[in-house]
XYZ file of C-alpha atoms in Angstrom:
693
model
C 262.216 -8.654 168.687
C 259.419 -10.369 166.834
C 256.769 -8.438 168.801
C 258.542 -5.195 167.984
C 258.502 -6.081 164.303
C 254.784 -6.842 164.455
C 254.068 -3.495 166.077
C 256.040 -1.662 163.407
C 254.233 -3.535 160.629
C 250.869 -2.758 162.269
C 251.717 0.909 162.562
C 252.817 0.963 158.926
C 249.590 -0.651 157.814
C 247.538 1.842 159.840
C 249.441 4.697 158.237
C 248.844 3.279 154.795
C 245.157 2.855 155.620
C 244.885 6.458 156.678
C 246.566 7.503 153.470
C 244.169 5.242 151.589
C 241.085 6.876 153.005
C 242.553 10.346 152.570
C 243.097 9.439 148.968
C 239.526 8.381 148.617
C 238.408 11.733 150.005
C 240.794 14.009 148.057
C 240.973 12.076 144.826
C 237.497 10.584 144.807
C 236.509 11.996 141.487
C 239.791 11.139 139.807
C 239.801 7.619 141.182
C 236.225 7.260 140.207
C 237.202 8.046 136.670
C 240.088 5.539 136.854
C 237.672 3.105 138.588
C 240.608 1.320 140.499
C 243.610 2.127 142.705
C 247.188 1.701 141.477
C 249.013 -1.544 142.255
C 251.550 0.301 144.457
C 248.802 1.588 146.701
C 246.946 -1.729 146.780
C 250.156 -3.596 147.799
C 250.458 -1.527 151.003
C 246.996 -2.326 152.394
C 245.753 -5.494 154.087
C 244.408 -8.376 152.017
C 240.791 -7.881 153.032
C 240.999 -4.231 152.127
C 242.611 -5.101 148.807
C 239.608 -7.298 148.027
C 237.275 -4.433 148.786
C 239.320 -2.070 146.614
C 238.770 -4.352 143.670
C 235.261 -2.953 143.345
C 234.743 0.339 141.498
C 235.729 3.444 143.395
C 232.379 5.052 142.572
C 230.610 2.422 144.725
C 233.038 2.950 147.616
C 232.467 6.657 147.465
C 228.706 6.051 147.334
C 228.825 3.720 150.364
C 230.954 6.215 152.277
C 228.617 9.040 151.338
C 225.540 7.020 152.313
C 227.036 6.065 155.687
C 228.021 9.663 156.329
C 224.529 10.902 155.344
C 222.909 8.288 157.595
C 225.054 9.356 160.516
C 224.224 12.994 159.896
C 220.530 12.124 159.545
C 220.544 10.197 162.821
C 222.302 13.049 164.541
C 219.794 15.523 163.143
C 216.878 13.323 164.239
C 218.310 13.018 167.745
C 218.799 16.754 167.920
C 215.281 17.412 166.573
C 213.801 15.056 169.166
C 215.645 16.849 171.924
C 214.501 20.205 170.596
C 210.899 18.978 170.273
C 210.931 17.530 173.789
C 212.326 20.757 175.107
C 209.756 22.789 173.168
C 206.888 20.657 174.559
C 208.026 21.289 178.096
C 208.362 24.986 177.355
C 204.897 25.138 175.766
C 203.329 23.202 178.651
C 204.981 25.466 181.194
C 203.853 28.545 179.264
C 200.271 27.307 179.070
C 200.261 26.345 182.742
C 201.516 29.768 183.769
C 199.019 31.430 181.423
C 196.138 29.387 182.848
C 197.269 30.086 186.398
C 197.533 33.751 185.605
C 194.074 33.760 184.047
C 192.623 32.040 187.130
C 194.365 34.502 189.427
C 193.051 37.430 187.388
C 189.478 36.046 187.364
C 189.640 35.300 191.089
C 190.924 38.794 191.710
C 188.129 40.327 189.634
C 185.530 38.240 191.490
C 186.936 39.198 194.896
C 187.131 42.874 193.991
C 183.602 42.706 192.549
C 182.344 41.037 195.713
C 183.800 43.751 197.911
C 182.394 46.437 195.629
C 178.943 44.838 195.871
C 179.381 44.399 199.616
C 180.120 48.100 199.937
C 176.809 48.938 198.255
C 174.825 46.952 200.819
C 175.723 49.248 203.722
C 173.007 51.823 203.266
C 169.763 52.875 204.883
C 166.471 52.480 203.052
C 164.031 55.367 203.306
C 164.423 56.046 207.008
C 163.665 59.776 206.662
C 160.711 59.577 204.275
C 157.119 60.144 205.336
C 155.240 56.829 205.258
C 151.511 56.832 204.521
C 149.529 54.328 206.603
C 145.825 53.579 206.404
C 143.763 54.507 209.457
C 142.135 51.060 209.368
C 145.594 49.472 209.553
C 146.360 51.377 212.755
C 142.894 51.042 214.282
C 141.019 48.100 212.712
C 137.283 48.023 212.984
C 135.632 45.350 215.123
C 133.101 42.793 214.011
C 132.376 39.119 213.546
C 130.674 36.711 215.961
C 133.135 37.545 218.767
C 133.451 41.284 218.026
C 137.191 41.072 217.441
C 139.390 43.465 215.430
C 139.227 42.720 211.687
C 142.596 43.127 209.920
C 141.391 44.348 206.522
C 144.499 46.446 205.831
C 148.115 46.219 206.921
C 150.924 48.627 207.749
C 152.750 47.857 204.489
C 149.763 48.290 202.147
C 150.883 51.802 201.153
C 154.654 51.284 201.164
C 154.957 51.543 197.373
C 152.852 51.825 194.252
C 152.885 48.067 193.689
C 151.503 47.483 197.182
C 148.804 50.084 196.611
C 147.753 48.280 193.419
C 147.147 45.003 195.264
C 145.417 46.646 198.237
C 141.941 46.212 196.762
C 142.521 42.920 194.931
C 140.765 39.682 196.056
C 142.062 38.620 199.462
C 143.944 35.318 199.418
C 144.767 33.977 202.879
C 147.198 31.059 203.215
C 147.498 29.157 206.491
C 150.904 27.516 206.946
C 154.399 27.794 205.467
C 154.973 24.205 204.365
C 155.673 22.692 200.974
C 152.224 23.312 199.488
C 152.023 26.921 200.677
C 155.499 27.813 199.400
C 154.892 26.092 196.048
C 151.659 28.098 195.717
C 153.447 31.368 196.527
C 156.167 30.651 193.970
C 153.597 30.003 191.217
C 151.294 32.982 191.838
C 151.493 35.957 189.526
C 152.506 39.020 191.495
C 149.723 41.584 191.805
C 146.735 39.313 191.131
C 145.793 38.887 194.812
C 146.149 40.632 198.147
C 148.101 37.784 199.783
C 148.333 37.140 203.531
C 150.316 34.219 204.973
C 149.600 33.210 208.567
C 151.832 30.777 210.448
C 153.532 30.411 213.844
C 156.785 29.690 211.937
C 158.369 32.484 209.913
C 160.419 30.146 207.738
C 160.061 27.311 205.271
C 161.688 24.046 206.372
C 163.262 21.609 203.911
C 161.972 18.522 205.720
C 163.541 15.678 203.632
C 167.010 16.463 204.983
C 165.958 17.193 208.564
C 167.577 13.968 209.910
C 170.953 15.235 208.651
C 170.656 18.285 210.906
C 170.176 16.179 214.042
C 173.787 14.951 213.982
C 175.600 17.980 212.559
C 175.991 16.778 208.968
C 174.033 19.894 207.994
C 173.529 23.071 209.971
C 170.016 24.059 210.982
C 170.103 27.309 209.022
C 170.889 25.425 205.802
C 167.419 23.828 205.845
C 165.313 26.951 206.336
C 164.362 29.860 204.108
C 162.848 33.080 205.521
C 159.205 33.098 204.493
C 159.089 36.873 204.127
C 161.611 36.631 201.291
C 159.212 34.338 199.425
C 156.112 36.367 200.300
C 157.643 39.617 199.061
C 157.786 38.250 195.523
C 153.977 38.425 195.330
C 153.816 41.711 197.339
C 152.167 39.845 200.181
C 152.070 40.087 203.966
C 153.102 37.711 206.727
C 151.581 37.396 210.198
C 153.412 35.309 212.820
C 150.325 33.882 214.450
C 148.180 30.735 214.612
C 144.765 30.143 213.065
C 142.341 28.867 215.713
C 138.954 28.949 213.931
C 137.188 29.833 210.689
C 133.782 31.490 210.255
C 132.825 30.134 206.843
C 129.601 32.122 206.534
C 131.345 35.467 207.140
C 134.655 34.547 205.506
C 136.738 35.308 208.595
C 139.742 33.455 210.034
C 140.169 33.800 213.787
C 143.847 34.248 214.590
C 145.787 34.046 217.852
C 149.114 35.777 218.451
C 151.375 36.620 221.371
C 151.116 40.222 222.549
C 153.898 42.563 223.756
C 153.671 41.272 227.317
C 153.097 37.620 226.417
C 149.309 37.729 226.539
C 147.093 35.989 223.987
C 145.638 38.350 221.386
C 142.794 37.430 219.014
C 141.693 39.087 215.790
C 140.008 38.243 212.483
C 141.560 38.119 209.022
C 138.997 38.349 206.164
C 139.381 36.282 202.990
C 137.911 35.801 199.558
C 139.835 32.585 199.092
C 141.302 30.571 201.949
C 144.006 27.896 201.590
C 144.432 25.567 204.571
C 147.922 24.069 204.669
C 148.534 23.587 208.384
C 150.267 20.206 208.056
C 149.987 17.388 210.561
C 151.365 16.176 213.862
C 152.987 12.920 214.936
C 150.525 10.085 215.498
C 150.701 8.900 219.139
C 148.753 5.648 218.490
C 147.513 5.765 222.071
C 150.912 4.840 223.531
C 151.680 5.986 227.061
C 154.807 7.907 228.009
C 155.444 9.849 224.809
C 156.640 12.772 226.946
C 159.834 10.697 227.269
C 160.334 10.717 223.492
C 161.702 13.156 220.970
C 159.859 14.027 217.761
C 161.223 15.210 214.421
C 158.742 17.615 212.830
C 160.425 21.037 212.915
C 163.796 22.734 213.196
C 163.524 23.083 216.984
C 163.091 19.298 217.267
C 166.312 18.758 215.295
C 168.201 21.098 217.610
C 166.849 19.368 220.719
C 167.822 15.936 219.387
C 171.347 17.107 218.573
C 171.784 18.531 222.072
C 170.456 15.338 223.675
C 172.827 13.076 221.727
C 175.896 15.144 222.620
C 174.734 15.419 226.235
C 174.517 11.625 226.501
C 178.013 11.249 225.045
C 179.451 13.768 227.491
C 177.808 12.132 230.516
C 179.046 8.715 229.356
C 182.626 10.026 229.539
C 182.410 11.059 233.186
C 184.368 8.899 235.662
C 181.334 8.748 237.956
C 179.150 7.043 235.322
C 178.750 3.308 235.922
C 179.064 0.704 233.168
C 175.352 -0.121 233.144
C 174.359 3.547 233.097
C 176.825 4.267 230.298
C 175.383 1.456 228.171
C 171.872 2.810 228.793
C 172.902 6.347 227.840
C 174.454 5.026 224.637
C 171.366 3.015 223.645
C 169.465 4.926 220.934
C 165.980 3.656 220.049
C 163.951 4.698 216.979
C 160.258 3.815 217.071
C 159.033 3.705 213.492
C 160.633 2.141 210.416
C 159.451 4.686 207.857
C 161.732 7.015 205.868
C 162.201 9.503 208.732
C 163.099 6.865 211.320
C 165.385 4.933 208.967
C 167.213 8.042 207.759
C 167.728 9.282 211.319
C 169.147 5.889 212.358
C 171.468 5.958 209.329
C 172.673 9.505 210.037
C 173.222 8.660 213.706
C 175.252 5.579 212.781
C 177.377 7.628 210.363
C 178.189 10.175 213.065
C 179.039 7.536 215.681
C 181.126 5.539 213.227
C 183.016 8.393 211.561
C 183.470 11.115 214.182
C 183.002 9.623 217.638
C 186.447 8.028 218.012
C 188.184 11.247 216.968
C 187.042 13.114 220.064
C 185.698 10.567 222.576
C 187.120 7.444 224.256
C 187.095 4.435 221.951
C 185.246 2.447 224.583
C 182.099 4.438 223.809
C 182.045 3.162 220.231
C 181.976 -0.442 221.446
C 179.116 0.194 223.877
C 176.854 2.205 221.559
C 173.748 0.476 220.187
C 171.107 1.685 217.725
C 167.687 -0.043 217.590
C 164.787 0.404 215.144
C 161.344 -0.875 216.200
C 158.923 -1.451 213.304
C 155.309 -2.633 213.571
C 155.305 -4.160 210.063
C 157.268 -7.069 208.657
C 159.887 -4.838 207.022
C 161.256 -1.343 207.423
C 160.390 1.077 204.608
C 157.283 -1.003 203.921
C 155.939 1.531 201.375
C 158.955 0.824 199.140
C 159.548 -2.198 196.951
C 160.147 -5.294 199.081
C 163.561 -5.903 197.523
C 164.674 -2.423 198.581
C 163.347 -2.968 202.094
C 165.330 -6.192 202.397
C 168.411 -4.479 200.981
C 168.154 -1.741 203.619
C 167.681 -4.341 206.365
C 170.724 -6.298 205.185
C 172.830 -3.149 205.108
C 171.721 -2.185 208.624
C 172.465 -5.697 209.877
C 175.946 -5.517 208.332
C 176.560 -2.186 210.092
C 175.382 -3.552 213.433
C 172.028 -1.760 213.715
C 169.343 -3.799 215.474
C 166.006 -4.119 213.608
C 162.952 -5.348 215.556
C 160.085 -6.052 213.108
C 156.469 -7.040 213.860
C 156.841 -5.234 217.180
C 154.412 -2.794 218.791
C 155.419 -0.298 221.443
C 153.257 -0.475 224.572
C 154.877 2.159 226.786
C 157.864 4.484 226.814
C 159.447 5.027 230.222
C 162.278 7.447 231.055
C 164.881 4.666 231.097
C 163.387 1.892 228.947
C 160.838 1.127 226.251
C 158.342 -1.758 226.445
C 157.145 -3.486 223.270
C 155.335 -6.679 222.333
C 156.544 -9.143 219.717
C 155.796 -12.683 218.603
C 158.318 -15.326 219.594
C 159.277 -18.441 217.608
C 156.173 -20.309 218.815
C 153.817 -17.515 217.765
C 153.157 -16.369 221.323
C 153.107 -12.624 221.977
C 155.709 -11.688 224.579
C 156.615 -8.348 226.114
C 160.206 -7.198 225.778
C 162.069 -4.159 227.032
C 164.986 -2.104 225.791
C 166.968 0.294 227.989
C 167.419 3.618 226.269
C 169.048 6.952 226.796
C 167.288 8.442 223.774
C 164.043 7.536 221.972
C 162.742 9.031 218.729
C 159.012 8.634 218.018
C 158.354 8.608 214.255
C 155.196 6.582 213.572
C 153.056 8.357 210.999
C 150.932 11.487 211.054
C 147.640 12.611 212.575
C 145.370 15.652 212.378
C 146.266 18.842 214.191
C 143.825 20.392 216.667
C 142.874 23.030 214.091
C 142.075 20.390 211.455
C 139.984 18.431 213.947
C 138.056 21.609 214.770
C 137.284 22.250 211.088
C 136.199 18.643 210.552
C 133.844 18.889 213.528
C 132.314 22.137 212.254
C 131.712 20.689 208.793
C 129.918 17.616 210.179
C 128.917 14.853 207.776
C 130.930 16.368 204.931
C 134.098 15.301 206.779
C 134.021 11.588 207.600
C 137.761 10.875 207.411
C 139.397 10.633 210.845
C 142.943 11.154 209.555
C 142.712 14.203 207.269
C 140.368 16.849 205.867
C 138.576 15.653 202.748
C 138.617 17.632 199.515
C 137.224 17.093 196.056
C 139.478 16.650 193.051
C 139.777 20.435 192.688
C 141.219 20.529 196.250
C 138.162 22.382 197.583
C 137.368 21.585 201.199
C 134.232 19.442 201.310
C 131.303 21.058 203.109
C 132.355 24.659 202.474
C 130.923 27.114 199.917
C 132.130 26.183 196.455
C 135.366 27.934 195.495
C 135.970 29.613 198.875
C 138.174 27.214 200.871
C 140.919 24.896 199.633
C 142.979 22.369 201.557
C 146.449 21.085 200.625
C 149.366 19.162 202.072
C 149.480 16.622 204.886
C 146.278 17.906 206.452
C 144.195 16.934 203.393
C 143.101 13.897 201.416
C 141.247 13.700 198.103
C 137.900 11.908 198.166
C 137.595 8.697 196.144
C 133.820 8.745 195.652
C 133.700 7.839 191.971
C 130.597 5.686 192.282
C 128.592 8.261 194.255
C 129.404 11.031 191.795
C 128.602 9.008 188.682
C 125.420 7.520 190.163
C 124.188 11.019 191.015
C 125.026 12.118 187.489
C 123.151 9.171 185.935
C 120.094 9.646 188.143
C 119.927 13.289 187.101
C 120.326 12.299 183.452
C 117.555 9.669 183.737
C 115.155 12.069 185.428
C 115.782 14.668 182.737
C 114.789 12.045 180.141
C 111.791 10.992 182.181
C 113.136 7.489 182.898
C 113.494 5.468 186.057
C 117.236 5.332 186.966
C 116.916 1.764 188.276
C 115.648 0.548 184.888
C 118.050 2.529 182.705
C 120.424 0.551 180.471
C 123.929 1.673 179.525
C 125.304 0.669 176.126
C 129.018 0.480 175.350
C 128.860 3.919 173.694
C 127.203 5.323 176.830
C 129.850 3.576 178.962
C 132.618 5.320 177.025
C 130.989 8.660 177.815
C 130.715 7.741 181.506
C 134.392 6.670 181.575
C 135.426 9.936 179.963
C 133.561 11.863 182.671
C 135.202 9.735 185.387
C 138.677 10.426 183.977
C 138.085 14.186 183.820
C 136.557 14.347 187.291
C 138.860 11.796 188.963
C 142.192 11.739 187.105
C 143.656 9.174 189.514
C 141.094 6.632 188.232
C 142.517 6.831 184.701
C 144.900 3.912 185.260
C 141.940 1.642 186.086
C 139.986 2.629 182.975
C 142.497 1.800 180.261
C 140.647 -1.186 178.728
C 137.023 -0.049 178.613
C 135.964 -3.021 176.476
C 137.269 -5.597 178.946
C 135.689 -3.801 181.895
C 132.359 -3.603 180.080
C 132.493 -7.285 179.158
C 133.533 -8.352 182.668
C 130.601 -6.623 184.373
C 127.989 -7.392 181.713
C 126.995 -10.538 183.589
C 123.907 -11.373 181.542
C 125.818 -10.792 178.262
C 123.072 -8.492 177.021
C 125.456 -5.934 175.548
C 124.288 -3.377 178.104
C 124.932 -2.549 181.753
C 122.008 -1.997 184.052
C 122.122 0.365 187.012
C 123.272 -2.264 189.534
C 126.014 -3.646 187.269
C 127.424 -0.171 186.632
C 127.266 0.650 190.335
C 129.264 -2.502 191.150
C 131.868 -1.637 188.499
C 132.383 1.874 189.852
C 132.603 0.651 193.446
C 135.335 -1.729 192.366
C 137.254 1.226 190.926
C 136.669 3.099 194.210
C 138.240 0.257 196.185
C 141.366 0.303 194.034
C 141.946 4.024 194.507
C 144.256 4.670 197.448
C 144.752 7.833 199.458
C 147.539 10.096 198.273
C 150.750 9.808 200.323
C 151.453 12.436 202.981
C 154.764 13.476 201.443
C 156.509 16.686 200.444
C 156.230 15.562 196.818
C 152.433 15.461 196.910
C 152.163 18.754 198.827
C 154.456 20.484 196.335
C 152.375 19.283 193.374
C 149.176 20.478 195.033
C 150.687 23.914 195.667
C 151.839 24.206 192.060
C 148.376 23.128 190.883
C 146.597 25.742 193.013
C 149.024 28.430 191.874
C 148.219 27.748 188.221
C 144.493 27.588 188.967
C 144.441 30.888 190.870
C 146.334 32.556 188.040
C 143.703 31.282 185.597
C 140.885 32.469 187.855
C 142.431 35.932 188.183
C 142.850 36.132 184.410
C 139.238 35.068 183.815
C 137.750 37.270 186.563
C 137.161 40.413 184.404
C 135.329 38.420 181.731
C 133.196 36.618 184.318
C 132.341 39.940 185.966
C 131.211 41.400 182.628
C 129.034 38.356 181.944
C 127.753 38.275 185.539
C 129.076 34.741 186.153
C 129.179 34.543 189.932
C 127.658 31.098 190.482
C 128.325 27.584 189.268
C 131.426 25.417 189.263
C 133.873 28.065 188.113
C 136.913 25.981 189.095
C 135.929 23.162 186.781
C 135.135 25.595 183.978
C 138.497 27.349 184.265
C 140.954 24.575 185.118
C 141.285 20.792 185.148
C 141.081 18.571 188.231
C 144.181 17.814 190.250
C 146.171 14.745 189.204
C 149.023 13.420 191.302
C 152.098 12.090 189.486
C 154.315 9.937 191.653
C 157.932 10.738 190.799
C 159.425 8.004 192.971
C 160.764 7.567 196.487
C 164.285 7.607 197.850
C 165.853 7.113 201.265
C 169.299 7.460 202.825
C 170.569 4.302 204.552
C 174.026 5.266 205.816
C 176.681 6.189 203.203
C 174.285 4.728 200.680
C 170.757 5.215 199.363
C 167.863 3.377 197.751
C 165.660 4.581 194.905
C 162.134 3.426 194.016
C 161.270 5.302 190.831
C 158.193 4.154 188.911
C 159.100 0.477 189.002
C 162.844 0.991 188.568
C 164.498 0.080 191.844
C 168.143 0.236 192.793
C 170.336 0.876 195.780
C 174.016 1.309 196.398
C 176.834 2.846 198.368
C 178.493 6.224 198.101
C 177.563 6.765 194.451
C 173.874 6.305 195.327
C 174.350 8.607 198.328
C 175.741 11.294 196.007
C 172.723 10.857 193.724
C 170.465 11.211 196.779
C 172.224 14.432 197.731
C 172.020 15.713 194.167
C 168.272 15.074 193.962
C 167.530 17.052 197.111
C 170.108 19.710 196.256
C 168.204 20.381 193.037
C 164.886 20.598 194.923
C 166.109 23.220 197.403
C 163.897 26.259 197.507
C 166.538 28.914 196.757
C 170.135 29.523 195.702
C 170.912 30.555 199.278
C 170.045 27.132 200.685
C 171.917 25.381 197.861
C 175.097 27.303 198.671
C 174.719 26.533 202.377
C 174.137 22.821 201.680
C 177.269 22.625 199.524
C 179.296 24.418 202.191
C 178.051 22.060 204.920
C 178.895 18.942 202.917
C 182.330 20.377 202.172
C 182.868 21.266 205.832
C 182.002 17.717 206.899
C 184.487 16.351 204.379
C 187.338 18.625 205.506
C 186.738 18.982 209.230
C 184.137 16.378 210.225
C 180.948 17.055 212.168
C 180.822 19.541 215.035
C 180.489 17.360 218.132
C 179.055 19.995 220.459
C 175.731 21.145 221.825
C 174.453 24.616 222.519
């Protein structure tokens, strides 16, 4: 009964409360004017509510209004946030679809444009037109010491008006299609010379990345550029043949080519200017058994190495191959720790480590060994010592065997013999079984270069390369006729001989005895200026002229006598080193000759008017050649090292990407750049092609 009464009272109070709040809503203004509720109303509400009703009604209405406004504001904010979130998603989706549509449209336009361009390439070029050909091109006259045909004109000399214009221009003959020759062709102004390129190879090879082609990282075609495409820019001609001799007095190059039935054909090619860029060959160092080795000088060598590696892997998988024979087949030896040998070893390791286990039994990976034999104390000995040690440490971490201070004595079909000092300092002979051996131990003169050196006699005293002056003119030949560039050449460092000859001539002109002539500091500055202009590479050794003068003025007389000056210049001679046989040096020499020949062609009309046929025209027209070393870099297996003008660093994949980027930028054409990018992408997506052909 009591609980029922409490429920009734509670219900009554709730009803009164509802009436109370309705009153506040309907009679708010009136109550606000009265400021309080009536006593009858207040008696029906709970005590706590009665206390609150004691305050003015205007404040209650204000509180109620504020709470209602806050609730509405919160609701509006929540709804606005939801709308904004929804609008962001809608905008993002709209932009994404718009971008996707734009990309699809652009891709469609590109594809349609490509097919339209492709359709224009299926046409015939002048097949029905009459083609004028010179009679001397069809039937060359004979002459020269051996009465051979002289190729003065070619079948394409009258193909177009541009070719006709260059027909009677000075004849520029270039031997070789290497870095120097291609750099020269790319710098020449079209139409200034009647250009003929002679080489047994009809392509330019990008040699720095040749090791990558031996293991399938890059395809062979990605490293070559057709030479005719480069020659056509200067309206030149290409002959697939080999130079065998030069008649300097008659300005004739004797050329050998293969005839229709395989016979040897000889003929002469006349020249006004001859550029010798025949390169070099691998240095055998007198080691026996090199017929059992592979070399890495051209694109055919890379293909042969790739086939040999895959062949060894396939034979090692046969069930009839014994354990010892399998280990021998999987032993790869690299003789030579220079950039080529190191990069090949790194590329080979990458292939064996990344792709071998995908296609071959895993046992092969455990039995494979890679060895590098180096005659010096470190591999990459031309680099900074810290970089050499870094490369050695990385190879040791990867499991590549490095044998330093070792000299190969003989290479046999199944093993290689080399000598090395043991812990006691005694020289012992060791042997390594091998299934593959790469010989990469420096360069030597080709047979053609040796023939030229022999013909030129005392003017060519270097046994490793043909000597030139600082204008790249071949020593011993008529001035301004024959130039030599690339690996087959070296620049003479005869500063003292040149300056002494100059001073003797100067003394005789003044009627003085050269041996008694004194050189003051002012005279020494003039001599140093002449040395710098004639021998730019000596500039680094002539920076502090005052200190040099003081150091060699032994009697402190303030002058240098003839013997003191001679000793100073010989000291500079000894500090000058031969230029490196690298693609970088060859490229700079080709660019230099291209600029010089352009200057000579531009100055030729003025010299003809003034009858200037003699003298040192090269020196009058253009400066001497100066080599600028841009740095060295090498790939060491998913990493690379850089030696750039004293700044040395090495690293992993990031450095390898920088290495790729540097050579990608140096590629000779857009075609090779596209092919390189495609090959790197193909390796990433599908791996290397583990097959031979």
